[in-house]
XYZ file of C-alpha atoms in Angstrom:
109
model
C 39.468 -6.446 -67.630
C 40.191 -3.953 -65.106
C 37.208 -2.144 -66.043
C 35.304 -4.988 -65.641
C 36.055 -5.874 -62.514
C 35.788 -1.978 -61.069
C 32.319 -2.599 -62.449
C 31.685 -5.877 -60.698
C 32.821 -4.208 -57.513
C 31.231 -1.030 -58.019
C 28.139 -3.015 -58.643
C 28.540 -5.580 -55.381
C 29.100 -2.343 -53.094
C 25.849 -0.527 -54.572
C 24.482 -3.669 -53.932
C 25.482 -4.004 -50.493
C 24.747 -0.726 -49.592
C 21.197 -0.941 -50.801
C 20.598 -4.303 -48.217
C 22.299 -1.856 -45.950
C 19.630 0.489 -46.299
C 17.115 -1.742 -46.021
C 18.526 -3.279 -42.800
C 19.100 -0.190 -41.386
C 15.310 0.986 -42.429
C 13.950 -2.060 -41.054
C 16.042 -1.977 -37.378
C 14.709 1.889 -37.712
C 11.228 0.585 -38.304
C 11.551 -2.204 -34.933
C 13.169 0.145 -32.913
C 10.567 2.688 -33.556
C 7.491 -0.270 -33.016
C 9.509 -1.461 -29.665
C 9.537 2.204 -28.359
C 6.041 2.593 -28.912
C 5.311 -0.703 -27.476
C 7.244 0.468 -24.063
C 5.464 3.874 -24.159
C 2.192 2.004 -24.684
C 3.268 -0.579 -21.672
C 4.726 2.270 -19.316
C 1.215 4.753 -19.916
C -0.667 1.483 -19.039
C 1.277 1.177 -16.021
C 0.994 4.771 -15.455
C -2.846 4.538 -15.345
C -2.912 1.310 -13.475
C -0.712 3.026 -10.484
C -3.084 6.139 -10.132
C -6.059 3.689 -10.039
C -4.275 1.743 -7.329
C -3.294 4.826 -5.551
C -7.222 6.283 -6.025
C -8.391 3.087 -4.455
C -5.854 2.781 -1.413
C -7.193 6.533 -0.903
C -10.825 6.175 -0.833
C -9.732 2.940 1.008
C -7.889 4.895 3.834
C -10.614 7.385 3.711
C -13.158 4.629 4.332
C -11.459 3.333 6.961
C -10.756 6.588 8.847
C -14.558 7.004 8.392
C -15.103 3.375 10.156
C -12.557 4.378 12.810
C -14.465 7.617 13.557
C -17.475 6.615 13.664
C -16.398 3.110 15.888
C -14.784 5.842 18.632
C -18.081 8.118 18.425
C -19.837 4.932 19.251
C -17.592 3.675 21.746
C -17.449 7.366 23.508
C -21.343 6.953 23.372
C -21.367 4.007 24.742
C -19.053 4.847 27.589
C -21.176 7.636 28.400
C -23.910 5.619 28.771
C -22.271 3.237 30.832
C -21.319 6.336 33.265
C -24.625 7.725 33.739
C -25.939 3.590 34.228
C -23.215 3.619 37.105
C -23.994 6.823 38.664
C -27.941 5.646 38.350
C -27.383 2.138 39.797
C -25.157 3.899 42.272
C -28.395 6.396 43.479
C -30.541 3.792 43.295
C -28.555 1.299 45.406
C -27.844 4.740 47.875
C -31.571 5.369 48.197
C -32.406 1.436 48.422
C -29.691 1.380 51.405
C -31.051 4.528 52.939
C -34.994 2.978 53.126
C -33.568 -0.373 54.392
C -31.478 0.989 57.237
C -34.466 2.132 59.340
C -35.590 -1.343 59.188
C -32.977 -2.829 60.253
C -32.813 -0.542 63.220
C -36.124 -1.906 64.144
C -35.130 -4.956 63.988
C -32.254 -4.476 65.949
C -34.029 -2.551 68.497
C -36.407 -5.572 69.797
């Protein structure tokens, strides 16, 4: 009877130990498929970030060019203004110049 129930227990343990095996396979086999998963998630993330980071780039780049160009064109436009000034201002200078006689003779009678 002793034998017997050595057997039985010998038999319940190699029993036990083979659904521990499989357990322990199958939490292997998840653990593997989650840690793929997050290297699959995190390489995706990876990519996204140096997409973002491309695009703030040419972004900044774009702007900068905008920037540029807006100060070239305000500089321009500045200059222009200057040299209408400094023209008016002549023009006005010679304008006062012709009317003075005039007025002289006007004054004069």
């Amino acid at each position: 009877q002793l034998e017997n129930e050595i057997h039985e227990i010998k038999t319940h343990c190699s029993h036990s130990l083979a659904q521990l095996n499989f357990l322990k396979s199958k939490v292997a086999r998840t653990l593997t498929n989650e840690l793929n998963n997050l290297q699959l998630q995190r390489d995706s993330l990876i990519k996204q970030t140096e997409l973002m980071k491309y695009n703030l780039i040419e972004q900044t780049q774009e702007y900068d060019n905008t920037l540029n160009n807006y100060h070239t064109s305000l500089n321009s436009f500045r200059l222009v203004l200057i040299e209408l000034e400094q023209q008016l201002k002549k023009q006005t200078d010679t304008e006062l110049l012709l009317l003075k006689p005039s007025n002289q003779a006007i004054h004069d009678d």
